[in-house]
Amino acid sequence: MSTPSDDDALADARAQIDELDQRIHALINERAGIALKVAEIKQAAGRTDFYRPEREAQVLERVAARNEGPLSDEAAARIMREIMSACLALEKPMTVAYLGPEGTYTQAAVYKHFGHAVLASPKPAIGDIFRDVEAGNAHFGVVPVENSTEGVVTHTLDQLVGSRLSICGEVALAVHHHLLSHAGELGSIKRVVAHAQSLAQCRNWLDTHLPGVVREAVASNGEAARRVAGDATAAAIAARAASDFYDLPILASNIEDEPNNTTRFLVLGTQQVAASGNDMTSILVSIRNRPGMLYRLLAPAADAGVDLARIESRPSRRQAWDYNFFIDIEGHADDAPVRRVIESIEAEAVMLKILGSYPRSIGRDAE
Amino acid sequence: MSTPSDDDALADARAQIDELDQRIHALINERAGIALKVAEIKQAAGRTDFYRPEREAQVLERVAARNEGPLSDEAAARIMREIMSACLALEKPMTVAYLGPEGTYTQAAVYKHFGHAVLASPKPAIGDIFRDVEAGNAHFGVVPVENSTEGVVTHTLDQLVGSRLSICGEVALAVHHHLLSHAGELGSIKRVVAHAQSLAQCRNWLDTHLPGVVREAVASNGEAARRVAGDATAAAIAARAASDFYDLPILASNIEDEPNNTTRFLVLGTQQVAASGNDMTSILVSIRNRPGMLYRLLAPAADAGVDLARIESRPSRRQAWDYNFFIDIEGHADDAPVRRVIESIEAEAVMLKILGSYPRSIGRDAE
């Protein structure tokens, strides 16, 4: 039971919260007023860069840096993201095309990156998103580039080759896999159903805990959950939402071999993004033959102490060349060491295209 | 082009924004600290009412009342909702079960009402949500009660009859209907496809603009959009998202006959909600026979000047009684006039059950 002194303390706390809310509200409107002034100055100068990814990234990094709690860095950043999103919508309402349908991880990535004050427009295919942004129907596009369950990375890379869009940002969402089944215990499971990539991502766990059990690949993890919902001798690998939706108990949680399993998305746009201080540069390189060349290509970066975060090779569609390489370099293309590395690679390559320099994603959330 | 003085003005504005952000951030953390203290007091007193719907409603009403812009009342309320959501998650992480799958209007209603710091758990059927909250697996449930496109209202009402859950809140989302087609002009359209309820909701518009055109009812508006995507002589009635997803041009916007077309959702829980000052009370009444009784039932409210917002009749499943009436009364069951009206109705009825008193929904958004 609450005592009278408890009631007093609660009434007092509520009064303090009300007073804080009033001050927070006034400051947010003050911020929105300044944002409107910024928009006026830019409009008068004929500028169209209302949304500045590097500036937003800096604001959010500062939130994490100065945060003393009790809110987590993620919670504080999420609120600040919504404040920026609402202010930006006053300056310039934005449309963001993304790989639909609604309710997908890509939609979650849009809201994580842009906040909820944008108009998020779902599209059925990755090519549609490129076309929409190129045609000016959407200000930005969001596409998965390393998708742990749908495997669409190659479509995005292939589209980037021929597109005049730049990468303006990246978004990372943490993805966890769970073993869902009515089996009650691991010993009763005769087969495990999931998307091939999810089976691969949980291989060590499956080898250890379900040795010899048949693995069956299907189109998606949602489909897998649907299939095993009526079969107590089968288990699916899927996200928590599928457990809720199909009322399938979670027999084991976070069974992915790589604990920081994330899905990565790219933000596409028409603008070049200035340096934020913590950036990534993606380049596309075509070279004529593979083994010796790749080493020669990478040597300048190693010499300069510039980190290559990621290298992805894709067969080129042009006959004359063997391979396209997608290379992510830590730093901004305007940074002198990065620029020199790019120039060295260019000297060895048949073709080099800078796909974009953009702020690195900070923080991960989602299921 | 920006001039040097523009650049100075922009740098100055950015410095002001940075300083404001710092103050906003500090105040939000201060608020979170007080919320934690509130939680400690409640915990020590053995109280479990960490989430107080009437209190949140009051906070949001105050935001709208004092808002001077430039942010809209809705934008300011959305940010304050996220701040409250993050603070509450510190006190007590909450699970909210809702009618899935992900990406539906009901999910949007969950986030609109609770903010994004809750764990939203999709369920395949309305009965599952009632069971989940009754069993304590979820703290609250959200179900559609007047759904303009899926017509599930009767399931929710029927479930309420036998449940011990209370209605703790309501959420309203604006829903607009658009005519989607590749036809290019209305004259080329030979049939209109949509859910039966959407066809009904756009009847006047269809009678005026597409007289004599065949109307075809299908399971959902999404299904309608899918069907007409490949047929330039057909049109679908659907939400804007379907236009984006199926790349179907919008031939006419907002064609619903009722301009304030909303979908209404109920928040279900186990707690009784205190008065917020702007409340609604839902009751369930069983009476033996209909025509004269209904008038007698409603007379006390009219005499007392108490408004009845809504009356819905449903055939009772119990043989002895003819009908159940779901009646929404403006005000809280603890308000003397409302209490007297309820007592008068109870005197005439075979059975009366108070389904809940809860804060009225404020603001509408969504598509």
XYZ file of C-alpha atoms in Angstrom:
734
model
C 0.000 0.000 0.000
C 1.032 3.572 -0.642
C 1.388 5.676 2.484
C 0.387 9.354 2.632
C 4.063 10.292 2.458
C 4.422 8.104 -0.664
C 1.496 9.964 -2.172
C 3.152 13.277 -1.385
C 6.405 12.126 -2.935
C 4.600 10.951 -6.066
C 2.660 14.200 -6.387
C 5.907 16.070 -5.999
C 7.634 13.964 -8.660
C 4.760 14.480 -11.043
C 4.919 18.252 -10.552
C 8.640 18.170 -11.313
C 8.017 16.113 -14.452
C 5.307 18.515 -15.616
C 7.628 21.437 -15.157
C 10.432 19.646 -17.044
C 8.051 18.720 -19.862
C 7.089 22.334 -20.273
C 10.731 23.385 -20.557
C 11.561 20.527 -22.943
C 8.579 21.408 -25.110
C 9.563 25.100 -25.260
C 13.157 24.240 -26.205
C 12.025 21.860 -28.949
C 9.838 24.566 -30.461
C 12.739 27.010 -30.190
C 14.880 24.498 -32.069
C 12.176 24.151 -34.738
C 12.088 27.931 -35.109
C 15.826 28.056 -35.768
C 15.508 25.174 -38.231
C 12.929 27.220 -40.141
C 15.378 30.135 -40.293
C 18.051 27.808 -41.660
C 15.585 26.729 -44.335
C 14.888 30.362 -45.285
C 18.575 31.153 -45.684
C 19.126 28.032 -47.800
C 16.047 28.722 -49.909
C 17.162 32.304 -50.590
C 20.583 30.994 -51.631
C 18.992 28.449 -53.979
C 20.356 25.546 -51.978
C 18.507 22.218 -51.844
C 20.564 20.433 -49.183
C 17.981 20.656 -46.403
C 18.881 17.226 -45.136
C 22.580 16.963 -44.321
C 23.494 13.384 -43.368
C 26.910 14.337 -41.992
C 25.381 16.997 -39.776
C 22.761 14.595 -38.367
C 25.438 11.980 -37.745
C 27.470 14.528 -35.787
C 24.458 15.522 -33.695
C 23.762 11.882 -32.828
C 27.401 11.135 -32.046
C 27.415 14.077 -29.678
C 24.291 12.720 -27.973
C 26.057 9.405 -27.317
C 29.265 11.139 -26.237
C 27.711 13.411 -23.635
C 24.972 11.053 -22.423
C 25.183 10.461 -18.678
C 21.957 8.489 -18.351
C 19.791 7.170 -16.884
C 18.501 6.853 -20.468
C 20.667 4.591 -22.611
C 22.609 6.136 -25.501
C 20.214 4.392 -27.888
C 17.084 5.721 -26.175
C 18.485 9.263 -26.051
C 19.529 9.077 -29.717
C 16.106 7.761 -30.725
C 14.381 10.742 -29.115
C 16.847 13.207 -30.651
C 16.305 11.531 -34.030
C 12.558 12.185 -33.719
C 13.175 15.804 -32.780
C 15.412 16.291 -35.836
C 12.905 14.444 -37.999
C 10.053 16.728 -36.912
C 12.176 19.869 -37.432
C 13.280 18.708 -40.868
C 9.687 17.979 -41.859
C 8.938 21.658 -41.142
C 11.817 22.742 -43.377
C 11.193 20.250 -46.142
C 8.800 17.256 -46.047
C 10.770 14.239 -47.279
C 9.793 11.084 -49.123
C 11.933 7.980 -48.675
C 11.437 4.984 -50.989
C 12.301 1.593 -49.519
C 12.107 -2.109 -50.260
C 8.635 -3.085 -49.046
C 6.226 -4.339 -48.127
C 5.409 -2.475 -44.933
C 6.531 -4.185 -41.749
C 9.887 -5.343 -43.090
C 13.302 -4.715 -41.591
C 13.934 -2.185 -44.360
C 11.023 -0.076 -43.139
C 12.462 -0.242 -39.632
C 15.784 0.955 -41.103
C 14.051 3.955 -42.735
C 12.506 5.059 -39.445
C 15.688 4.399 -37.513
C 17.652 6.607 -39.895
C 15.141 9.335 -40.736
C 12.720 9.297 -37.778
C 8.960 9.039 -38.133
C 8.252 12.413 -39.721
C 9.161 11.242 -43.252
C 6.767 9.725 -45.762
C 8.071 6.174 -46.187
C 7.063 4.768 -49.557
C 7.300 0.962 -50.000
C 8.403 -0.386 -53.401
C 8.293 -3.975 -54.627
C 11.823 -4.198 -56.061
C 15.260 -2.709 -55.562
C 15.338 -1.352 -59.117
C 12.178 0.671 -58.426
C 13.879 2.433 -55.555
C 16.824 3.468 -57.706
C 14.449 4.725 -60.422
C 12.281 6.623 -57.928
C 15.207 8.520 -56.454
C 16.766 9.150 -59.881
C 13.460 10.525 -61.170
C 13.090 12.793 -58.146
C 9.908 11.061 -56.921
C 11.670 10.282 -53.657
C 14.378 12.306 -51.950
C 16.191 9.207 -50.707
C 16.012 5.455 -51.026
C 16.825 2.706 -48.535
C 17.875 -0.760 -49.715
C 19.368 -3.774 -47.946
C 22.949 -4.463 -48.947
C 23.871 -7.283 -46.594
C 20.671 -9.040 -45.721
C 21.103 -12.082 -43.565
C 17.789 -13.694 -44.441
C 16.794 -12.577 -47.907
C 20.125 -12.563 -49.693
C 19.417 -9.582 -51.925
C 22.839 -7.997 -51.565
C 23.790 -8.818 -55.169
C 20.839 -6.926 -56.646
C 21.821 -3.793 -54.801
C 25.484 -4.042 -55.799
C 24.594 -4.687 -59.437
C 22.246 -1.699 -59.503
C 24.940 0.535 -58.027
C 27.230 -0.184 -60.991
C 25.043 1.606 -63.507
C 23.400 4.208 -61.303
C 24.286 7.864 -60.915
C 23.053 7.833 -57.297
C 25.454 8.178 -54.381
C 25.490 6.309 -51.122
C 24.536 8.934 -48.517
C 24.415 6.758 -45.434
C 24.245 3.292 -43.952
C 21.974 1.751 -41.321
C 22.737 -1.366 -39.294
C 20.074 -3.375 -37.485
C 20.889 -6.218 -35.134
C 19.221 -9.465 -36.182
C 18.830 -12.436 -33.851
C 17.800 -15.943 -34.787
C 15.756 -18.185 -32.526
C 14.831 -21.865 -32.736
C 11.038 -22.117 -32.735
C 9.195 -25.375 -32.244
C 6.368 -27.159 -30.470
C 8.764 -30.078 -29.925
C 9.257 -29.244 -26.245
C 12.843 -30.533 -26.309
C 15.671 -30.669 -28.824
C 15.675 -34.486 -28.828
C 12.268 -34.648 -30.542
C 13.292 -32.503 -33.519
C 13.646 -34.409 -36.799
C 14.135 -31.458 -39.187
C 15.050 -27.762 -39.083
C 13.501 -25.394 -41.613
C 14.767 -21.876 -42.509
C 16.105 -19.670 -45.279
C 19.423 -21.054 -46.551
C 21.351 -18.054 -45.244
C 19.903 -18.446 -41.768
C 20.791 -22.150 -41.767
C 24.316 -21.134 -42.722
C 24.472 -18.464 -40.023
C 23.530 -20.978 -37.325
C 25.652 -23.848 -38.640
C 27.910 -24.228 -35.576
C 24.969 -24.184 -33.215
C 23.099 -26.756 -35.317
C 26.191 -28.976 -35.617
C 26.578 -28.919 -31.837
C 22.987 -29.135 -30.633
C 21.165 -30.890 -33.466
C 23.815 -33.088 -35.138
C 22.471 -35.217 -37.952
C 19.082 -33.492 -38.047
C 17.821 -32.747 -41.572
C 18.098 -29.074 -42.641
C 15.513 -27.831 -45.103
C 15.870 -24.521 -46.947
C 12.736 -22.510 -47.790
C 12.064 -19.056 -49.288
C 11.987 -17.114 -46.017
C 12.123 -17.638 -42.270
C 8.503 -16.533 -42.013
C 7.558 -19.332 -44.379
C 9.613 -21.730 -42.240
C 7.717 -20.742 -39.091
C 4.394 -21.173 -40.873
C 5.392 -24.674 -41.994
C 6.499 -25.990 -38.622
C 3.584 -24.465 -36.685
C 1.588 -27.684 -37.126
C 4.411 -30.204 -36.816
C 5.872 -30.960 -33.375
C 8.815 -32.876 -34.889
C 10.057 -29.817 -36.815
C 11.725 -26.552 -35.794
C 12.135 -23.244 -37.623
C 14.858 -20.630 -37.367
C 13.212 -17.205 -37.306
C 12.871 -13.841 -35.570
C 10.971 -13.315 -32.344
C 8.046 -11.775 -34.221
C 7.429 -15.136 -35.938
C 7.275 -16.827 -32.547
C 4.601 -14.410 -31.449
C 2.710 -14.558 -34.687
C 2.560 -18.330 -35.041
C 2.440 -18.950 -31.289
C 5.560 -21.105 -31.590
C 7.580 -21.472 -28.360
C 11.220 -20.352 -28.474
C 13.267 -23.466 -27.711
C 16.612 -21.654 -27.955
C 17.464 -17.958 -28.318
C 20.193 -16.119 -30.226
C 21.514 -19.246 -31.906
C 23.437 -17.329 -34.587
C 27.143 -18.196 -34.652
C 28.189 -14.575 -35.013
C 26.913 -12.665 -31.969
C 26.871 -9.299 -33.738
C 24.750 -10.485 -36.604
C 23.457 -7.372 -38.348
C 21.608 -6.510 -41.490
C 23.056 -3.522 -43.282
C 21.176 -1.044 -45.431
C 22.323 1.768 -47.707
C 20.746 5.199 -47.992
C 20.802 6.364 -51.613
C 20.497 9.936 -52.815
C 21.659 12.465 -55.345
C 23.832 14.572 -53.074
C 27.483 14.324 -52.066
C 27.857 14.150 -48.306
C 30.568 16.204 -46.593
C 32.856 14.635 -43.991
C 31.349 14.027 -40.544
C 34.597 12.903 -38.929
C 33.577 9.220 -38.802
C 32.918 8.166 -42.352
C 33.078 5.299 -44.797
C 33.800 5.477 -48.510
C 32.511 2.854 -50.936
C 34.199 2.434 -54.278
C 33.642 0.176 -57.264
C 36.762 -1.085 -59.021
C 37.049 -3.140 -62.203
C 40.273 -5.014 -62.812
C 41.336 -7.276 -65.638
C 42.600 -10.356 -63.811
C 42.255 -11.425 -60.264
C 44.969 -13.003 -58.096
C 48.049 -10.792 -58.475
C 46.017 -7.675 -59.172
C 43.978 -7.782 -56.002
C 47.158 -7.792 -53.926
C 48.607 -4.886 -55.902
C 45.294 -3.070 -55.545
C 45.298 -3.370 -51.777
C 48.955 -2.694 -51.086
C 48.669 1.123 -51.152
C 45.993 1.081 -48.454
C 48.080 -1.154 -46.213
C 51.111 1.078 -46.731
C 49.115 4.214 -45.877
C 47.532 2.656 -42.785
C 44.046 3.102 -44.282
C 41.618 0.336 -43.265
C 39.570 -1.519 -45.813
C 36.403 -2.518 -44.033
C 34.967 -4.810 -46.664
C 35.704 -6.262 -50.082
C 33.033 -7.913 -52.178
C 33.728 -9.327 -55.628
C 31.072 -9.669 -58.311
C 31.406 -11.043 -61.819
C 31.287 -8.103 -64.199
C 28.575 -8.081 -66.841
C 30.997 -6.586 -69.345
C 32.924 -9.217 -71.240
C 36.294 -7.488 -71.353
C 36.760 -7.426 -67.588
C 36.701 -10.255 -65.154
C 35.489 -8.817 -61.911
C 34.033 -5.831 -60.177
C 35.180 -5.228 -56.626
C 33.129 -3.293 -54.123
C 35.513 -1.918 -51.535
C 34.618 -0.041 -48.360
C 37.379 2.221 -47.093
C 37.354 3.757 -43.634
C 37.389 7.547 -43.932
C 36.022 10.174 -46.298
C 37.128 10.571 -49.929
C 38.106 14.162 -49.077
C 40.570 12.967 -46.396
C 44.068 13.157 -47.878
C 45.156 9.554 -47.013
C 41.931 8.078 -48.388
C 42.176 10.204 -51.513
C 45.748 9.014 -52.112
C 44.727 5.360 -51.678
C 41.889 5.838 -54.161
C 44.280 7.438 -56.638
C 46.731 4.543 -56.282
C 43.978 1.985 -56.828
C 42.706 3.956 -59.808
C 46.155 3.812 -61.409
C 46.008 -0.018 -61.378
C 42.335 -0.445 -62.278
C 40.492 -0.497 -65.571
C 37.754 1.590 -63.988
C 37.110 3.133 -60.582
C 33.888 4.770 -59.411
C 33.357 6.418 -56.045
C 29.932 5.228 -54.911
C 29.840 7.638 -52.009
C 31.372 8.841 -48.744
C 28.923 8.820 -45.848
C 28.742 8.805 -42.040
C 29.139 5.363 -40.465
C 26.052 3.994 -38.795
C 26.056 4.397 -35.047
C 24.192 2.120 -32.680
C 22.178 -0.931 -33.510
C 18.737 -1.865 -32.428
C 15.745 -3.936 -33.540
C 15.184 -7.609 -33.025
C 24.895 30.370 -54.120
C 25.458 30.961 -50.426
C 27.248 34.185 -49.577
C 29.829 34.451 -46.766
C 27.209 36.162 -44.618
C 24.822 33.266 -45.300
C 27.536 30.898 -44.176
C 28.008 32.882 -40.986
C 24.277 32.870 -40.335
C 24.122 29.121 -40.893
C 27.085 28.459 -38.607
C 25.458 30.630 -35.989
C 22.134 28.782 -36.306
C 23.899 25.438 -36.003
C 25.681 26.564 -32.854
C 22.344 27.622 -31.365
C 20.810 24.275 -32.267
C 23.724 22.388 -30.714
C 23.355 24.348 -27.528
C 19.584 23.731 -27.448
C 20.105 20.013 -28.090
C 22.428 19.818 -25.138
C 19.856 21.437 -22.857
C 17.019 19.285 -24.209
C 19.110 16.152 -23.711
C 19.967 17.091 -20.119
C 16.326 17.809 -19.284
C 15.167 14.500 -20.776
C 17.687 12.618 -18.643
C 16.564 14.606 -15.603
C 12.995 13.556 -16.394
C 14.109 9.924 -16.698
C 15.823 10.178 -13.310
C 12.608 11.358 -11.669
C 10.669 8.594 -13.435
C 13.065 6.068 -11.862
C 12.385 7.555 -8.436
C 8.645 7.230 -9.044
C 9.216 3.581 -9.907
C 11.163 3.023 -6.672
C 8.397 4.524 -4.557
C 5.767 2.425 -6.326
C 7.861 -0.729 -6.066
C 8.403 -0.209 -2.333
C 4.653 0.264 -1.894
C 3.950 -2.941 -3.833
C 2.170 -1.047 -6.578
C 2.166 -2.347 -10.154
C 0.582 0.631 -11.932
C 3.749 1.891 -13.602
C 1.846 2.839 -16.723
C -0.984 5.241 -15.938
C -3.093 5.885 -19.038
C -4.958 8.829 -17.482
C -1.700 10.499 -16.517
C -0.210 10.103 -20.024
C -3.397 11.463 -21.568
C -3.176 14.520 -19.329
C 0.459 15.114 -20.274
C -0.373 14.943 -23.979
C -3.420 17.186 -23.620
C -1.238 19.744 -21.912
C 1.266 19.554 -24.784
C -1.484 20.395 -27.272
C -2.926 23.126 -25.031
C 0.316 25.028 -24.533
C 1.855 24.423 -27.951
C 2.715 27.666 -29.715
C 4.521 26.125 -32.669
C 6.183 26.165 -35.083
C 5.856 22.408 -34.537
C 2.291 21.169 -34.998
C 0.423 19.835 -31.965
C 0.732 16.357 -33.472
C 4.494 16.599 -34.012
C 5.049 17.944 -30.483
C 2.824 15.223 -28.995
C 4.653 12.527 -30.974
C 8.009 13.620 -29.559
C 6.625 13.834 -26.007
C 5.111 10.370 -26.461
C 8.571 8.991 -27.317
C 10.087 10.696 -24.285
C 7.437 9.174 -22.011
C 7.852 5.821 -23.735
C 11.623 5.815 -23.127
C 11.190 6.868 -19.476
C 8.553 4.206 -18.884
C 10.791 1.546 -20.443
C 13.371 2.442 -17.767
C 10.772 2.012 -15.020
C 9.155 -1.088 -16.441
C 9.730 -2.619 -19.900
C 6.297 -3.280 -21.393
C 4.972 -5.873 -23.812
C 1.930 -5.008 -25.903
C 0.130 -7.749 -27.856
C -1.667 -6.627 -31.004
C -3.488 -7.991 -34.025
C -0.701 -8.683 -36.511
C 0.990 -9.219 -38.790
C 3.612 -6.497 -38.603
C 2.974 -3.494 -40.813
C -0.758 -3.309 -40.146
C -2.723 -0.317 -38.916
C -2.999 -2.017 -35.521
C 0.790 -1.962 -35.155
C 0.734 1.743 -36.042
C -1.899 2.205 -33.307
C 0.360 0.474 -30.744
C 3.264 2.804 -31.486
C 1.026 5.860 -31.643
C -0.351 5.056 -28.191
C 2.684 3.615 -26.407
C 5.648 5.058 -28.342
C 8.475 2.965 -29.769
C 10.090 1.813 -26.523
C 7.574 -1.027 -25.982
C 7.948 -4.581 -27.255
C 5.064 -4.923 -29.728
C 4.078 -8.564 -30.085
C 1.957 -9.477 -33.145
C -0.749 -12.142 -32.730
C -2.754 -13.860 -35.439
C -6.225 -13.511 -33.879
C -8.150 -11.234 -31.556
C -8.798 -14.072 -29.093
C -5.043 -14.617 -28.704
C -4.612 -11.018 -27.578
C -7.260 -11.353 -24.891
C -5.662 -14.617 -23.692
C -2.165 -13.130 -23.690
C -3.138 -10.179 -21.518
C -5.294 -12.335 -19.221
C -2.390 -14.757 -18.753
C 0.020 -11.917 -17.985
C 2.212 -12.618 -21.048
C 1.518 -9.087 -22.246
C 0.863 -5.997 -20.137
C -1.644 -4.599 -22.612
C -3.376 -5.591 -25.816
C -4.471 -3.492 -28.781
C -7.359 -4.608 -30.994
C -9.376 -2.874 -33.718
C -12.951 -2.204 -32.696
C -14.208 -0.206 -35.652
C -12.118 -1.220 -38.595
C -13.159 0.300 -41.856
C -11.481 -2.249 -44.090
C -11.305 -5.529 -42.243
C -14.630 -5.540 -40.475
C -13.459 -7.284 -37.307
C -15.455 -5.136 -34.908
C -17.830 -7.985 -33.995
C -15.023 -10.303 -32.858
C -13.738 -7.709 -30.453
C -17.173 -6.920 -29.035
C -18.007 -10.610 -28.601
C -14.706 -11.256 -26.825
C -15.327 -8.347 -24.460
C -18.560 -9.996 -23.230
C -16.795 -12.903 -21.561
C -13.466 -11.312 -20.655
C -12.341 -9.957 -17.325
C -10.115 -7.379 -19.046
C -10.902 -3.670 -18.928
C -10.698 -1.122 -21.687
C -7.797 1.143 -20.673
C -7.678 3.415 -23.697
C -8.655 4.046 -27.288
C -6.633 5.021 -30.358
C -8.013 6.615 -33.512
C -6.165 6.617 -36.824
C -7.360 8.571 -39.844
C -7.856 6.342 -42.866
C -8.102 7.692 -46.394
C -9.206 5.814 -49.477
C -7.799 6.454 -52.930
C -8.817 5.215 -56.356
C -5.836 3.424 -57.915
C -5.669 2.436 -61.546
C -3.586 2.376 -64.696
C -6.717 3.457 -66.610
C -5.469 7.020 -67.011
C -9.024 8.406 -66.852
C -12.245 7.490 -65.113
C -14.022 6.839 -68.434
C -11.903 3.744 -69.138
C -12.764 1.990 -65.875
C -15.067 -1.016 -66.235
C -14.915 -2.368 -62.653
C -13.920 -1.211 -59.173
C -12.413 -3.734 -56.750
C -12.131 -3.324 -52.950
C -13.135 -4.745 -49.588
C -16.925 -4.574 -49.191
C -16.643 -2.012 -46.385
C -14.459 0.293 -48.458
C -16.911 0.061 -51.364
C -19.649 1.016 -48.919
C -17.632 3.896 -47.504
C -17.089 5.387 -50.968
C -20.610 4.736 -52.266
C -21.585 8.360 -52.897
C -18.342 9.074 -54.693
C -18.721 5.953 -56.845
C -22.370 6.725 -57.611
C -21.389 10.211 -58.773
C -18.131 9.563 -60.612
C -18.428 5.954 -61.771
C -22.173 5.342 -62.172
C -23.055 1.910 -63.502
C -19.507 0.568 -63.122
C -19.352 -2.966 -61.657
C -18.227 -3.144 -57.999
C -16.391 -6.275 -56.949
C -15.773 -7.147 -53.295
C -12.554 -8.979 -52.328
C -10.911 -9.988 -49.046
C -8.833 -6.839 -48.538
C -7.902 -3.602 -50.271
C -4.342 -4.861 -50.652
C -5.679 -7.839 -52.568
C -7.754 -5.435 -54.702
C -4.659 -3.402 -55.610
C -2.762 -6.560 -56.505
C -5.591 -7.681 -58.788
C -5.927 -4.459 -60.757
C -2.185 -3.858 -61.123
C -2.191 -5.720 -64.447
C -5.580 -4.577 -65.775
C -5.941 -1.036 -67.156
C -9.747 -1.330 -67.247
C -10.002 -1.890 -63.494
C -9.510 0.323 -60.436
C -8.938 -0.520 -56.771
C -9.859 1.404 -53.642
C -6.900 1.287 -51.259
C -4.471 3.206 -49.070
C -1.577 5.243 -50.414
C 0.887 2.514 -49.434
C -0.758 0.173 -51.951
C -0.254 2.769 -54.679
C 3.442 2.892 -53.893
C 3.815 -0.842 -53.522
C 2.040 -1.863 -56.732
C 3.138 1.246 -58.631
C -0.504 2.056 -59.318
C -1.221 5.735 -60.068
C -3.715 7.511 -57.803
C -6.579 8.590 -60.077
C -8.550 10.234 -57.273
C -7.653 10.937 -53.633
C -9.672 10.852 -50.418
C -12.785 9.466 -52.062
C -14.398 8.343 -48.800
C -17.840 9.850 -48.262
C -17.128 10.622 -44.623
C -14.157 13.000 -44.475
C -13.191 12.020 -40.930
C -12.996 8.332 -41.686
C -11.098 6.762 -38.815
C -10.264 3.314 -37.596
C -10.655 2.931 -33.876
C -8.705 0.601 -31.605
C -9.106 -0.383 -27.958
C -6.298 -0.788 -25.445
C -7.049 -3.716 -23.127
C -5.507 -4.308 -19.714
C -6.126 -5.556 -16.218
C -6.120 -2.227 -14.421
C -8.865 0.317 -13.711
C -7.957 3.744 -15.057
C -8.605 6.823 -12.945
C -10.308 9.890 -14.416
C -8.187 12.084 -16.702
C -10.819 14.815 -17.098
C -11.692 13.826 -20.681
C -12.876 10.250 -20.563
C -15.181 7.731 -22.102
C -16.958 4.857 -20.375
C -17.971 1.724 -22.256
C -20.670 -0.497 -20.832
C -22.311 -3.722 -21.930
C -26.033 -4.018 -21.300
C -28.309 -6.982 -21.843
C -32.018 -6.346 -22.086
C -34.902 -8.696 -22.688
C -36.772 -7.015 -25.538
C -35.829 -4.251 -27.790
C -38.049 -1.383 -28.980
C -39.597 0.091 -25.857
C -36.707 -0.957 -23.659
C -34.044 0.862 -25.604
C -35.919 4.127 -25.210
C -36.384 3.534 -21.489
C -32.716 2.648 -21.219
C -31.567 5.878 -22.805
C -33.988 8.275 -21.162
C -31.973 8.714 -17.927
C -28.906 9.834 -19.878
C -30.903 12.373 -21.858
C -32.489 13.679 -18.654
C -29.086 14.032 -16.979
C -27.475 15.730 -19.984
C -24.960 12.896 -20.294
C -23.951 12.210 -23.901
C -24.021 8.719 -25.340
C -21.317 8.633 -27.973
C -22.119 5.301 -29.530
C -24.594 2.422 -29.306
C -23.909 -0.902 -30.957
C -26.297 -3.834 -30.710
C -25.198 -7.446 -31.021
C -27.317 -10.584 -30.846
C -26.640 -12.218 -27.504
C -25.297 -15.743 -27.503
C -27.369 -16.581 -24.459
C -30.818 -17.784 -25.352
C -32.780 -16.058 -22.626
C -31.889 -12.520 -23.730
C -32.386 -10.935 -27.074
C -29.625 -8.422 -27.434
C -26.447 -7.064 -25.972
C -25.892 -3.346 -26.292
C -22.445 -1.789 -26.238
C -22.874 1.787 -25.109
C -20.163 4.456 -24.927
C -20.907 7.202 -22.438
C -18.973 10.463 -22.341
C -17.309 10.861 -18.953
C -15.782 8.599 -16.313
C -17.721 6.028 -14.302
C -16.547 7.799 -11.135
C -18.194 11.074 -12.252
C -21.459 11.438 -10.331
C -23.745 12.097 -13.362
C -22.294 9.156 -15.294
C -22.563 6.910 -12.269
C -26.212 7.848 -11.828
C -26.971 7.139 -15.498
C -25.281 3.748 -15.211
C -27.308 2.968 -12.105
C -30.536 3.929 -13.881
C -29.690 1.741 -16.858
C -28.747 -1.107 -14.546
C -32.158 -0.914 -12.897
C -33.823 -1.621 -16.277
C -31.345 -4.164 -17.601
C -30.989 -7.904 -17.159
C -27.248 -7.438 -16.862
C -24.843 -4.505 -16.964
C -21.063 -4.714 -17.090
C -18.707 -1.751 -17.057
C -16.111 -2.544 -19.712
C -13.900 0.347 -18.691
C -13.472 4.093 -18.257
C -10.513 5.480 -20.174
C -9.051 8.702 -21.612
C -10.463 9.682 -25.006
C -8.029 9.475 -27.885
C -6.554 12.812 -28.855
C -5.273 13.639 -32.302
C -5.345 11.486 -35.371
C -2.618 10.688 -37.791
C -1.555 7.992 -40.227
C -2.635 7.563 -43.803
